[in-house]
Each structure stands twice: as C-alpha cells, then as structure tokens.
Coordinates of C-alpha atoms and ligand atoms in Angstrom, one line a residue:
M81 CA 16.1 67.3 -80.5
L82 CA 13.1 67.7 -82.7
A83 CA 9.4 67.4 -81.5
L84 CA 6.4 66.7 -83.7
H85 CA 2.7 66.6 -82.7
G86 CA -0.2 64.5 -83.9
T87 CA -3.0 62.2 -82.5
G88 CA -1.8 60.2 -79.6
I89 CA -2.8 56.6 -78.7
G90 CA -1.8 54.6 -75.7
S91 CA 1.1 55.4 -73.4
I92 CA 4.8 56.0 -73.9
A93 CA 7.4 54.0 -75.9
I94 CA 11.1 54.6 -76.5
G95 CA 13.0 52.9 -79.3
K96 CA 15.0 53.1 -82.4
A97 CA 13.2 54.1 -85.6
L98 CA 12.5 51.8 -88.5
V99 CA 11.4 54.1 -91.3
L100 CA 9.4 52.5 -94.1
D101 CA 8.7 55.0 -96.8
S102 CA 7.6 52.3 -99.2
V103 CA 4.2 54.0 -99.8
T104 CA 5.9 56.8 -101.7
T105 CA 5.7 56.3 -105.5
E106 CA 9.2 57.6 -106.1
V107 CA 11.2 54.9 -107.9
T108 CA 14.9 54.4 -107.2
T109 CA 17.2 52.5 -109.5
H110 CA 19.5 49.8 -108.1
T111 CA 22.1 47.9 -110.1
L112 CA 21.8 44.2 -109.5
E113 CA 24.4 41.4 -109.3
E114 CA 24.2 38.9 -112.2
S115 CA 23.2 36.2 -109.7
A116 CA 20.2 38.3 -108.5
L117 CA 18.6 38.8 -111.9
E118 CA 16.6 35.6 -112.0
N119 CA 15.0 36.3 -108.7
E120 CA 14.2 39.9 -109.7
C121 CA 12.5 38.6 -112.8
K122 CA 10.5 36.2 -110.7
R123 CA 9.5 39.0 -108.4
F124 CA 8.3 41.0 -111.3
A125 CA 6.3 38.1 -112.8
K126 CA 4.7 37.4 -109.4
A127 CA 3.7 41.1 -109.0
V128 CA 2.1 41.0 -112.5
Q129 CA 0.2 37.8 -111.5
R130 CA -1.0 39.3 -108.3
A131 CA -2.2 42.5 -110.1
K132 CA -4.0 40.3 -112.6
N133 CA -5.6 38.2 -109.9
G134 CA -6.7 41.3 -108.1
L135 CA -8.4 42.7 -111.3
I136 CA -10.1 39.3 -112.1
D137 CA -11.4 39.1 -108.6
L138 CA -12.7 42.7 -108.8
K139 CA -14.4 42.0 -112.1
D140 CA -16.0 38.7 -110.9
N141 CA -17.4 40.4 -107.9
L142 CA -18.8 43.6 -109.4
P143 CA -22.2 44.4 -107.9
K144 CA -25.1 43.8 -110.3
S145 CA -25.8 47.5 -110.3
S146 CA -22.4 48.4 -111.8
P147 CA -22.4 50.0 -115.2
P148 CA -21.5 47.5 -118.0
E149 CA -18.5 49.7 -119.0
L150 CA -16.8 49.0 -115.7
S151 CA -16.6 45.3 -116.5
A152 CA -15.3 46.1 -120.0
L153 CA -12.7 48.5 -118.5
L154 CA -11.4 45.9 -116.1
E155 CA -11.2 43.3 -118.9
A156 CA -9.1 45.8 -120.9
H157 CA -6.8 46.3 -117.9
I158 CA -6.5 42.5 -117.5
L159 CA -5.5 42.2 -121.2
M160 CA -2.9 45.0 -120.8
L161 CA -1.3 43.0 -118.0
K162 CA -0.8 40.2 -120.5
D163 CA 0.7 42.5 -123.2
P164 CA 4.3 41.5 -124.0
L165 CA 5.2 45.2 -124.5
L166 CA 4.6 45.6 -120.8
T167 CA 5.7 42.3 -119.4
V168 CA 8.3 40.6 -121.7
E169 CA 10.0 43.9 -122.4
T170 CA 10.3 44.8 -118.7
L171 CA 11.8 41.4 -118.0
R172 CA 14.2 41.9 -120.8
L173 CA 15.2 45.3 -119.4
I174 CA 15.8 43.9 -115.9
K175 CA 18.3 41.5 -117.5
S176 CA 19.9 43.7 -120.1
A177 CA 20.3 46.8 -117.8
R178 CA 20.7 44.7 -114.6
I179 CA 18.3 46.9 -112.7
N180 CA 15.5 46.4 -110.2
A181 CA 12.0 45.6 -111.4
E182 CA 10.5 48.9 -110.3
A183 CA 13.1 50.9 -112.3
A184 CA 12.7 48.6 -115.4
L185 CA 8.9 48.9 -115.2
Q186 CA 9.2 52.7 -115.0
Q187 CA 11.5 52.9 -118.0
Q188 CA 9.4 50.6 -120.1
A189 CA 6.2 52.5 -119.1
E190 CA 7.9 55.8 -120.2
K191 CA 8.5 54.3 -123.6
L192 CA 4.9 53.3 -124.0
F193 CA 3.6 56.7 -122.8
A194 CA 5.8 58.3 -125.4
V195 CA 4.2 56.2 -128.1
F196 CA 0.7 57.2 -126.9
D197 CA 1.7 60.9 -126.7
R198 CA 2.6 60.8 -130.4
M199 CA -0.7 59.4 -131.5
E200 CA -2.9 61.6 -133.7
D201 CA -6.2 60.1 -132.6
E202 CA -7.3 61.9 -129.4
Y203 CA -9.3 58.9 -128.2
L204 CA -6.3 56.6 -128.5
R205 CA -4.2 59.2 -126.7
T206 CA -6.5 59.0 -123.7
K207 CA -5.7 55.3 -123.4
K208 CA -2.3 56.3 -121.9
Q209 CA -4.2 56.8 -118.6
D210 CA -5.2 53.2 -118.6
I211 CA -1.7 52.0 -119.1
R212 CA -0.6 54.3 -116.3
Q213 CA -3.2 52.7 -114.0
V214 CA -2.1 49.2 -114.9
V215 CA 1.6 50.2 -114.3
D216 CA 0.6 51.7 -110.9
R217 CA -1.0 48.4 -110.0
I218 CA 2.1 46.4 -110.7
H219 CA 4.1 49.0 -109.0
A220 CA 1.9 48.8 -105.9
E221 CA 2.3 45.0 -105.8
L222 CA 6.1 45.4 -106.1
I223 CA 6.3 48.0 -103.3
D224 CA 4.0 46.0 -101.0
E225 CA 6.3 43.0 -101.4
T226 CA 9.4 45.1 -100.7
K227 CA 7.7 46.5 -97.6
L228 CA 6.7 43.1 -96.3
S229 CA 10.1 41.5 -96.9
R230 CA 11.7 44.4 -95.0
V231 CA 9.5 44.0 -92.1
S232 CA 10.5 40.7 -90.6
D233 CA 9.6 40.1 -87.0
E234 CA 13.2 40.4 -86.1
N235 CA 13.5 43.8 -87.8
L236 CA 10.6 45.1 -85.9
K237 CA 11.5 43.9 -82.4
D238 CA 11.6 46.9 -80.0
R239 CA 11.6 49.4 -82.8
I240 CA 9.4 52.4 -83.5
L241 CA 7.8 51.8 -86.9
V242 CA 7.6 55.0 -89.0
V243 CA 5.2 54.8 -92.0
N244 CA 3.4 57.2 -94.2
D245 CA 0.1 55.5 -93.6
L246 CA -1.2 52.3 -92.2
T247 CA -4.3 50.8 -93.7
P248 CA -6.6 48.6 -91.5
A249 CA -5.2 45.7 -93.4
D250 CA -1.6 46.7 -92.6
A251 CA -2.6 47.1 -88.9
V252 CA -4.0 43.6 -88.9
R253 CA -0.8 42.3 -90.4
F254 CA 1.3 44.1 -87.7
R255 CA -0.9 43.2 -84.8
H256 CA 1.1 40.5 -83.1
K257 CA 4.6 41.8 -84.0
K258 CA 6.8 42.8 -81.1
M259 CA 7.5 46.4 -82.1
A260 CA 7.6 49.1 -79.4
G261 CA 5.3 51.6 -81.0
F262 CA 4.6 53.4 -84.3
V263 CA 4.1 56.7 -85.9
T264 CA 2.4 57.7 -89.2
N265 CA 2.2 60.7 -91.4
L266 CA -1.5 60.2 -91.9
G267 CA -4.5 59.2 -89.8
G268 CA -7.0 60.7 -87.4
P269 CA -8.3 59.7 -83.9
I270 CA -11.2 57.6 -85.1
S271 CA -9.7 56.1 -88.2
H272 CA -9.8 52.4 -88.2
T273 CA -6.0 52.5 -88.0
A274 CA -6.3 54.3 -84.7
I275 CA -8.8 51.8 -83.4
L276 CA -6.6 48.9 -84.3
A277 CA -3.6 50.7 -82.8
R278 CA -5.4 50.8 -79.5
G279 CA -6.1 47.1 -79.9
M280 CA -2.4 46.5 -80.6
R281 CA -1.9 47.9 -77.1
L282 CA 1.0 50.0 -78.5
P283 CA 1.8 53.6 -78.0
A284 CA 1.4 55.5 -81.3
V285 CA 1.2 59.0 -82.7
L286 CA -0.7 59.4 -85.9
G287 CA -1.1 62.2 -88.4
L288 CA 2.4 63.6 -88.0
H289 CA 2.9 65.2 -91.4
G290 CA 6.5 64.8 -92.5
A291 CA 7.4 62.0 -90.0
C292 CA 8.8 59.8 -92.7
R293 CA 10.9 62.7 -94.0
M294 CA 12.1 64.0 -90.6
I295 CA 12.9 60.7 -88.9
R296 CA 15.8 58.6 -90.1
D297 CA 16.4 54.9 -89.6
N298 CA 17.9 54.3 -86.1
D299 CA 17.1 57.7 -84.7
L300 CA 16.1 57.4 -81.1
V301 CA 12.4 58.2 -80.8
V302 CA 10.1 58.8 -77.8
V303 CA 6.5 58.2 -78.7
D304 CA 4.2 59.9 -76.2
G305 CA 0.7 58.6 -76.9
N306 CA -0.7 60.5 -73.9
S307 CA 0.2 63.9 -75.3
G308 CA 0.3 63.0 -79.0
S309 CA 3.9 64.1 -79.5
I310 CA 7.1 62.4 -80.5
L311 CA 10.7 63.5 -79.7
I312 CA 13.5 62.6 -82.0
N313 CA 16.9 62.1 -80.5
P314 CA 16.1 63.7 -77.1
D315 CA 19.0 64.6 -74.7
K316 CA 19.8 62.4 -71.7
D317 CA 17.7 64.4 -69.1
I318 CA 14.6 64.3 -71.2
L319 CA 15.1 60.7 -72.0
S320 CA 15.4 59.8 -68.3
Q321 CA 12.2 61.8 -67.6
F322 CA 10.3 59.7 -70.0
Q323 CA 11.8 56.5 -68.7
S324 CA 10.5 57.5 -65.2
K325 CA 7.1 58.1 -66.7
I326 CA 7.0 54.6 -68.2
I327 CA 7.8 53.2 -64.7
L328 CA 5.0 55.3 -63.2
Q329 CA 2.6 54.2 -65.9
Q330 CA 3.3 50.6 -65.3
K331 CA 2.6 51.2 -61.5
R332 CA -0.7 52.8 -62.4
N333 CA -1.7 49.9 -64.6
R334 CA -1.0 47.5 -61.8
G335 CA -3.3 49.6 -59.6
L336 CA -6.1 49.5 -62.2
H337 CA -5.7 45.7 -62.4
S338 CA -6.9 45.5 -58.8
L339 CA -10.3 46.7 -60.0
R340 CA -10.7 43.7 -62.3
D341 CA -12.8 41.5 -60.2
L342 CA -15.0 44.2 -58.5
S343 CA -18.6 44.3 -59.7
C344 CA -19.2 47.2 -61.9
T345 CA -21.8 49.4 -60.0
T346 CA -21.9 53.1 -59.5
D347 CA -21.4 54.7 -56.1
D348 CA -25.2 55.0 -55.9
G349 CA -25.8 51.3 -56.8
V350 CA -26.6 51.4 -60.5
P351 CA -25.2 48.3 -62.3
I352 CA -23.3 49.2 -65.5
E353 CA -22.3 46.6 -68.1
L354 CA -18.7 46.8 -69.5
N355 CA -18.1 44.8 -72.7
A356 CA -15.1 44.4 -75.0
N357 CA -14.6 45.4 -78.6
I358 CA -12.6 42.7 -80.5
E359 CA -11.4 42.4 -84.0
L360 CA -10.0 38.9 -84.3
P361 CA -10.7 35.7 -82.3
E362 CA -7.4 35.9 -80.6
D363 CA -8.4 39.2 -78.9
V364 CA -10.7 37.3 -76.5
D365 CA -7.7 36.8 -74.2
A366 CA -7.4 40.6 -73.7
A367 CA -11.2 40.8 -73.0
I368 CA -11.0 38.0 -70.4
A369 CA -7.9 39.6 -68.8
V370 CA -9.9 42.6 -67.8
S371 CA -13.1 40.6 -66.9
A372 CA -15.3 42.1 -69.6
K373 CA -18.9 40.9 -69.2
G374 CA -19.0 40.0 -72.8
V375 CA -18.2 41.2 -76.3
G376 CA -20.2 44.3 -77.3
L377 CA -18.7 44.6 -80.8
Y378 CA -16.9 41.9 -82.8
R379 CA -15.6 43.6 -85.9
T380 CA -15.8 40.5 -88.1
E381 CA -14.5 42.2 -91.3
F382 CA -10.9 42.1 -90.0
M383 CA -10.9 38.3 -90.6
F384 CA -11.3 39.1 -94.3
M385 CA -8.2 41.2 -94.7
N386 CA -4.8 40.3 -96.3
R387 CA -6.1 36.9 -97.4
E388 CA -8.8 35.1 -99.4
A389 CA -12.2 35.6 -97.9
P390 CA -12.9 32.9 -95.4
G391 CA -15.8 30.6 -96.2
E392 CA -18.7 29.6 -94.0
E393 CA -16.9 26.8 -92.3
E394 CA -13.9 28.9 -91.4
Q395 CA -16.1 31.6 -90.1
Y396 CA -18.1 29.1 -88.1
Q397 CA -14.9 27.9 -86.4
A398 CA -13.8 31.5 -85.6
Y399 CA -17.2 32.6 -84.2
S400 CA -17.4 29.3 -82.2
R401 CA -14.0 29.9 -80.7
V402 CA -15.0 33.4 -79.4
I403 CA -18.5 32.2 -78.2
K404 CA -17.0 29.3 -76.3
A405 CA -14.3 31.5 -74.7
I406 CA -16.6 34.2 -73.5
D407 CA -19.2 33.6 -70.7
G408 CA -21.4 36.6 -71.4
P409 CA -23.1 37.7 -74.7
V410 CA -21.0 37.9 -77.9
T411 CA -22.3 40.6 -80.2
I412 CA -21.2 39.7 -83.7
R413 CA -21.4 42.6 -86.1
T414 CA -22.1 41.5 -89.6
L415 CA -19.5 42.6 -92.2
D416 CA -18.7 46.3 -92.2
L417 CA -16.5 46.2 -95.3
G418 CA -16.0 49.1 -97.7
A419 CA -14.8 52.7 -97.4
D420 CA -11.4 52.4 -95.6
K421 CA -11.8 48.8 -94.8
Q422 CA -10.8 47.1 -98.1
V423 CA -10.2 43.4 -98.2
D424 CA -7.1 43.7 -100.3
G425 CA -5.7 46.4 -98.0
G426 CA -5.6 48.9 -100.9
R427 CA -5.6 52.5 -100.1
I428 CA -8.9 54.1 -101.1
D429 CA -9.0 56.4 -104.0
T430 CA -11.0 59.4 -102.7
S431 CA -10.5 61.3 -105.9
T432 CA -13.1 59.4 -107.8
S433 CA -15.8 58.6 -105.2
N434 CA -17.0 59.2 -101.7
P435 CA -16.5 55.8 -100.2
A436 CA -17.7 56.6 -96.7
L437 CA -21.1 57.5 -98.2
G438 CA -21.0 54.6 -100.6
L439 CA -21.5 50.9 -100.7
R440 CA -20.2 49.9 -97.3
A441 CA -21.4 47.8 -94.3
I442 CA -25.0 46.5 -94.6
R443 CA -25.4 48.2 -98.0
L444 CA -22.5 46.1 -99.4
C445 CA -23.9 42.9 -97.8
L446 CA -27.3 43.4 -99.2
A447 CA -25.8 44.0 -102.6
N448 CA -23.7 40.8 -102.2
P449 CA -25.8 38.0 -100.7
S450 CA -22.9 35.6 -101.5
L451 CA -20.9 37.5 -98.9
F452 CA -23.7 37.9 -96.4
I453 CA -25.4 34.6 -96.4
P454 CA -22.4 32.4 -95.5
Q455 CA -21.7 34.8 -92.6
L456 CA -25.2 34.5 -91.3
K457 CA -25.2 30.8 -91.6
A458 CA -21.9 30.6 -89.8
I459 CA -23.2 32.7 -86.9
Y460 CA -26.4 30.7 -86.6
R461 CA -24.5 27.5 -86.6
A462 CA -22.1 28.8 -83.9
S463 CA -25.0 30.0 -81.8
V464 CA -25.4 26.6 -80.2
H465 CA -22.2 27.2 -78.3
G466 CA -23.3 30.1 -76.2
N467 CA -24.8 33.5 -75.9
V468 CA -24.9 35.3 -79.3
R469 CA -26.3 38.5 -80.6
I470 CA -26.3 39.7 -84.2
M471 CA -25.6 43.4 -84.9
I472 CA -26.2 45.1 -88.2
P473 CA -23.9 48.0 -89.0
M474 CA -24.8 51.3 -90.6
L475 CA -28.5 50.8 -90.7
C476 CA -30.2 53.8 -92.3
S477 CA -33.6 52.8 -93.5
I478 CA -36.3 50.4 -92.3
S479 CA -36.3 48.8 -95.7
E480 CA -32.7 47.6 -95.2
L481 CA -33.8 46.1 -91.9
E482 CA -36.7 44.3 -93.6
Q483 CA -34.4 42.9 -96.3
V484 CA -32.0 41.7 -93.6
M485 CA -34.9 39.9 -91.8
V486 CA -36.0 38.2 -95.1
I487 CA -32.5 36.9 -95.6
I488 CA -32.2 35.8 -92.0
R489 CA -35.5 33.8 -92.4
E490 CA -34.1 32.1 -95.5
V491 CA -30.9 31.2 -93.7
K492 CA -32.9 29.7 -90.8
N493 CA -35.1 27.8 -93.2
S494 CA -32.1 26.3 -95.1
L495 CA -30.4 25.3 -91.8
E496 CA -33.6 23.7 -90.6
Q497 CA -34.0 21.8 -93.8
A498 CA -30.5 20.5 -93.5
C499 CA -31.2 19.5 -89.9
I500 CA -28.3 21.7 -88.6
P501 CA -28.9 22.8 -85.0
F502 CA -29.0 26.5 -84.2
N503 CA -30.6 29.0 -81.8
P504 CA -33.7 30.4 -83.7
D505 CA -34.1 33.3 -81.3
I506 CA -30.8 35.1 -81.6
P507 CA -31.4 38.8 -80.7
I508 CA -31.0 41.0 -83.7
G509 CA -29.7 44.5 -83.0
G510 CA -28.6 47.5 -85.0
M511 CA -25.9 50.0 -84.9
I512 CA -27.0 53.6 -84.7
E513 CA -24.2 55.4 -86.6
V514 CA -25.8 57.6 -89.1
P515 CA -27.9 60.6 -88.1
A516 CA -31.0 59.3 -89.8
A517 CA -31.0 56.2 -87.6
A518 CA -30.3 58.3 -84.5
I519 CA -33.2 60.7 -85.2
A520 CA -35.5 57.8 -86.1
A521 CA -34.1 55.6 -83.3
D522 CA -37.6 54.9 -81.9
V523 CA -38.6 53.4 -85.3
F524 CA -35.6 51.0 -85.1
A525 CA -36.1 50.4 -81.4
R526 CA -39.6 49.0 -82.1
R527 CA -38.2 46.4 -84.4
L528 CA -34.9 45.4 -82.9
S529 CA -33.8 43.7 -79.7
F530 CA -31.0 46.2 -78.9
L531 CA -29.2 49.2 -80.2
S532 CA -25.6 50.2 -80.1
L533 CA -24.3 53.7 -80.7
G534 CA -21.4 53.7 -83.1
T535 CA -20.1 57.1 -82.3
N536 CA -17.1 57.0 -84.6
D537 CA -19.3 57.0 -87.6
L538 CA -22.1 59.0 -86.0
I539 CA -19.7 61.8 -85.4
Q540 CA -18.2 61.5 -88.9
Y541 CA -21.7 61.7 -90.5
T542 CA -23.2 64.3 -88.2
L543 CA -20.3 66.7 -88.4
A544 CA -19.4 65.9 -92.0
I545 CA -15.8 65.1 -91.2
D546 CA -14.2 62.2 -93.0
R547 CA -12.8 60.0 -90.3
V548 CA -9.7 59.0 -92.4
D549 CA -8.9 62.6 -93.4
D550 CA -6.6 64.1 -90.7
E551 CA -6.9 67.5 -92.3
V552 CA -10.4 67.8 -90.6
T553 CA -9.5 65.9 -87.4
Y554 CA -9.6 69.2 -85.6
L555 CA -13.4 69.2 -86.1
Y556 CA -13.9 65.8 -84.5
D557 CA -15.9 66.7 -81.4
P558 CA -17.9 64.1 -79.4
L559 CA -19.3 67.0 -77.3
H560 CA -20.9 68.8 -80.2
P561 CA -24.5 69.5 -79.1
A562 CA -25.8 67.7 -82.2
V563 CA -23.9 64.6 -81.3
L564 CA -25.0 64.7 -77.6
R565 CA -28.6 65.1 -78.6
L566 CA -28.5 62.2 -81.0
I567 CA -27.0 60.0 -78.3
R568 CA -29.7 61.1 -75.8
N569 CA -32.4 60.5 -78.4
T570 CA -31.2 57.0 -79.0
I571 CA -30.9 56.2 -75.3
E572 CA -34.5 57.5 -74.8
A573 CA -35.8 55.4 -77.7
G574 CA -34.3 52.4 -76.0
E575 CA -35.8 53.3 -72.6
Q576 CA -39.2 53.8 -74.1
N577 CA -39.2 50.6 -76.0
K578 CA -37.6 48.7 -73.2
I579 CA -34.5 47.5 -75.1
P580 CA -30.9 47.9 -74.1
V581 CA -28.8 50.6 -75.6
S582 CA -25.0 50.2 -75.7
M583 CA -22.2 52.4 -77.0
C584 CA -19.3 50.8 -78.8
G585 CA -17.6 53.8 -80.5
E586 CA -14.3 55.2 -79.2
M587 CA -16.2 57.7 -77.1
A588 CA -17.3 54.8 -74.8
G589 CA -13.7 53.9 -74.0
D590 CA -12.5 57.4 -73.1
P591 CA -12.8 58.0 -69.4
I592 CA -13.2 61.7 -69.9
Y593 CA -16.7 61.1 -71.3
T594 CA -17.8 58.4 -68.9
R595 CA -19.6 60.7 -66.4
L596 CA -21.4 62.5 -69.1
L597 CA -22.6 59.2 -70.7
L598 CA -23.7 57.9 -67.3
G599 CA -25.7 61.1 -66.9
L600 CA -27.3 60.7 -70.3
G601 CA -28.5 57.3 -69.1
L602 CA -26.1 55.0 -70.8
K603 CA -25.9 51.6 -68.9
E604 CA -23.8 49.5 -71.4
F605 CA -20.4 50.4 -72.7
S606 CA -18.2 48.4 -75.1
M607 CA -14.6 49.4 -75.7
D608 CA -11.1 48.2 -76.4
P609 CA -10.1 46.0 -73.5
T610 CA -7.1 48.3 -72.8
S611 CA -9.5 51.1 -71.8
L612 CA -12.0 49.1 -69.7
L613 CA -10.4 49.3 -66.3
S614 CA -9.8 53.1 -66.6
V615 CA -13.5 53.6 -67.4
K616 CA -14.5 51.2 -64.6
Q617 CA -12.5 53.3 -62.2
V618 CA -14.6 56.4 -63.1
I619 CA -17.9 54.4 -62.9
L620 CA -17.2 53.0 -59.4
S621 CA -16.9 56.6 -58.0
S622 CA -19.8 58.1 -59.9
N623 CA -23.3 59.0 -58.7
V624 CA -25.8 58.6 -61.6
T625 CA -28.6 60.7 -59.9
Q626 CA -26.2 63.6 -59.6
L627 CA -24.8 63.1 -63.1
S628 CA -28.2 63.2 -64.8
E629 CA -28.7 66.7 -63.5
Y630 CA -25.3 67.6 -64.9
A631 CA -26.0 65.9 -68.3
R632 CA -29.2 68.0 -68.6
T633 CA -27.0 71.1 -68.2
A634 CA -24.5 69.7 -70.7
L635 CA -27.2 69.1 -73.3
D636 CA -28.3 72.7 -73.1
Q637 CA -24.8 74.1 -73.1
L638 CA -24.1 75.3 -76.6
D639 CA -20.9 77.1 -75.7
M640 CA -18.1 74.5 -76.3
V641 CA -15.6 76.0 -73.9
K642 CA -18.1 76.1 -71.1
L643 CA -19.1 72.5 -71.9
N644 CA -15.5 71.4 -71.7
D645 CA -15.1 73.1 -68.3
L646 CA -18.3 71.4 -67.1
L647 CA -16.9 68.0 -68.2
T648 CA -13.7 68.5 -66.1
S649 CA -15.4 70.3 -63.2
P650 CA -13.9 69.2 -59.9
E651 CA -17.3 68.7 -58.2
L652 CA -17.9 65.7 -60.5
L653 CA -14.5 64.3 -59.9
H654 CA -14.3 62.4 -56.7
Ligands
PEP868 C1 -18.4 53.2 -84.8 O1 -18.6 53.6 -86.0 O2 -18.4 53.9 -83.8 C2 -18.1 51.8 -84.7 C3 -18.0 51.2 -83.5 O3 -17.8 51.0 -85.8 P1 -16.4 51.2 -86.6 O4 -15.5 52.0 -85.8 O5 -15.9 49.8 -86.8 O6 -16.9 51.8 -87.9
MG869 MG1 -18.9 52.3 -87.6

C-alpha cells in the first residue's frame, strides 16, 4: 500500500483509478491499421483547424492597448498553420508511415527544426521558436481530443479520475459526470479547480506531486478529502475502516439535513444570512436543497468556458432561470475571466507574464466593452423576474467604479430607448479582494450598496501567494493578522456606511472560521451549498457577544500557534 498527501476536498471515496496523463507532452508512436488512416488524417486536419480558429479568435479580440507586433505575430502563426510543409507533409507521413498524428507531427516538426538550425542568418534561426509554438498548439488540440474521447461518461462511472492538472474549464466539463472522486498532481486549496471540485460535491485530493506516475489504471484508490491523503491498493482491514467511515459520514450528513429548515439565528438571537455560491444555472437545485436564503455569488464566467461565448439573449435566459428559481436575492458577479479562468480552457503560461496581476475581472471587462455590455444588458433585462444584485469583481480603484457606472447608465438608456422593461434600481456592489480595496473599503462603501469579501483573492494578493501554485500553498493562511485586519476593516466600513458586508471566499464555508468571523461582526456568509449546513450548525450554537471579545483577542494575537489554539479553544465550542 502506498499513501500520498495533498490538499483534501470533501469526504471519502473509494474506486478504481482512471489515469489520464494526457497533459504530458511526451509523444508515443502507434502503428495504425490501413483502415484507420483516413480517420487519423481527419483528426489531424480538425486539430489544425481548431488551432487556427483559436489564433484567429485571439487576434480578433486583442485589446486595443496591445502592441501592434502581437497582431503581426499571431498573423504569422496563422500563416504557418496553412503551410503545406507542416500540414500536407504531416498528412503524407501519417499515411506513408502508418503512424498516429502526434508522432507524424513530431517527426515532421523535427525535420523543419533541422532546416532552421542550419540557417546562417541568426534572425531566421530564431523563427524556429515560432514553428515550435505552432506545433505545440496543434499538439495540444490533438491531446485534448484524445483526452476527451477517452473520458466517456461510461469510462468515468464510479472511477477515481487521476490527472496531472484540471483547469477550471476541465472542471466545468466534468461537473455532471458520475465519477467517484479525483486526484491531481497540481492545484492548491483556493485554486478555482478546488472551488469547482467542492461544487462537484466529490471527494478529491489535489497537489499530489507524482500521482499520475505512481497510480496505475485500475489500482484501487481511497481518496480521503478530510485528511488530504490517498491510499493506493490498501489492504482489506484498512479498506473496511474507510468503508465504515463512509457510512458514518452519510449518517452525519443526514443529521445536518435536519437543520435545513431552522431559521439561522445565533444562540443569542442575532440573525445571520447564509447564501449559496453557484457557478452554473443548474447549481440552483443544490442551493435550494440546503435552504440557502439567496445566491451570494454567481460566478458567471463559467458559462463562457469550453464553448463559444454566449450572447446577450442566452445570458438573459440563464440569469432569468436562476432569478426565477431563487426566492431571495441573486448576486450576479460580472465576468471574472482572465488569469486561471481562460475561456478556451488553456493552461496559463506563467513564464511570460503574471496573469493574476494582469488583465482579469473588471479590468478585462472595461478593456472589452463588447464582452461587458451584453452581460449588463442581459442582467438588467432579467431583473424583472426577481431580486437581483450586481457585483463587480476585483475592484481596485474608484476610477474603475466610475467607468462601470458610466457603462451601466448607457446600458439603462439603451434599454429605455428600446422600451425593454428592467429594474432601474439594481443594487450595485463590489468585491473586496485586493488589499487596496480592503484598506480603502470606506471609500468604496460610500459609493456602493454592498460589499463582499473575496478572501481567496484577498489572501492571494495580501500574502503574495499565487493561488494556482501549489508550491506556495503552505503559505496560505486565512488567519494571518494582515488578512484578519483587512476583513475587520471592511466589515467596519460597511457598518459605518450602513451597507451589508458579506463574505463569499472559501473561508466563509469552512466551519473552523465561523466563530471568528461572527466575532469580527460578519452577518452574511456565502459558500458552496455543500458547506452551508455545517456552517449553520456552528452558528446556531454561537454567542456573538462572547465571540466579539474573542475576536478582539484574535486580532491582537500575532503568534500564529497561539491564534490557532484560540480558534479551537474548547470554551468556544459548545
Ligand atoms: C474570491 O476571490 O474569494 C472569490 C470569491 O472569487 P473567485 O474565487 O471566483 O476568484
Ligand atoms: Mg476572486
């Protein structure tokens, strides 16, 4: 038996492994039957077409501020994808050598690289790098297709999926598949993959370096999301211990379910609002199942992944569906694309840029009004169906907020002129997820109708730890005094300006922090529906007056070990 440790999510699952190492770039050569050659050629041609479409799309949507060379470079790559030396010759090789497309592409690419290596002109020699990038693009398309064709619903049923990495786009794709759990080589606790894994309500362990190497197809794997460990081929006794734990867990979940219809008030009578985080319209069922008051965070960007961007009408339909299904407020966050959330599901290239600090969220929307305006129009149109709030992600400066307000005014004017009904008074709120916004929370609180603490990003930016880099996961610490002070500052800004402050980062859904957050004055929590009843259980037995005293001590406690002790102190646990 072998045990590995990483970041755990959810509970326990047991199943046979399905190992997909398709993200590795190693190419293996397969000899093909004569009858398979035509299909293989088609597969290659489609991959080239998809790579071309991807580049054309990228070029057409370059932000205005992009340097002109970028457009020229993309154009050059598009032309290379049309070059017969790359396409026709690879197709010829598939047929003549009767090999798979990946291998033929690699062989043809090596020939081209050799030609460039022999060139005298240094400038021309550097062009080899461009060819390599274009070849990589085709290769990625081929791999993705192989991966997808292997992962049929039937293949996945009751299996433990083992992958190197799962992008948010992959996670969306796997959401409604019937696998038992999954493990990855990469990924930290607040990566978007982890957040989606929670939403998939599946046990998972992320960031297990070497999982793809050490687990083989059909190995029996225990995924323990509680402890963040996996066991490969455990002996009978250990297996039955875990089977008993699963039964116990199911019993506990049934117990939690009995809290569903109780009103959410602390032991000393303070009402607390519990909302759900959702990613796709179909998630409303999970929110309703736990009696969430409303939706505190609707991550609309997930509707844009693995497909063509939805237009205004399709967005209107999706938002309307959620608004009609939920009685309470539905907080629609405007697109938070960029960084690790890429529409095409591509893995981000961190070697050339710093995407988390780049053009993402509201910055991306302001730079692309053609993306932002249809979304706002769709939200305003859907607002006639119920109780809607708009939330702006990653606000950093007041000027961004002012620009948003100008665009919103224009959207409202155009709807008015077209005689389309909408609610003109939708509350506009902002996410506090960069330290600048948390420090200046009062400035934002004066101009907005509500604030919501995005602790995933707030922690990332405050502690300078990339949320997708599991090498620095060990530094992720919601209890860092700087983080706690920023949270407190934001809550106080809300109190002083009489606007509600919610928290919708992962910290809000972890019952270990519930008492501390109550003590800091938080009255609205939003989380994945799977966590809601565990957090409610803590709230029902908490005394806010007593906890505010405790929170004051926590804020002054700079010794992390003591702070952790304080957090788990028995006096606070009823
Ligand atoms: C956050 O940053 O805490 C948050 C809720 O937004 P996301 O996780 O989608 O970035
Ligand atoms: Mg965020």
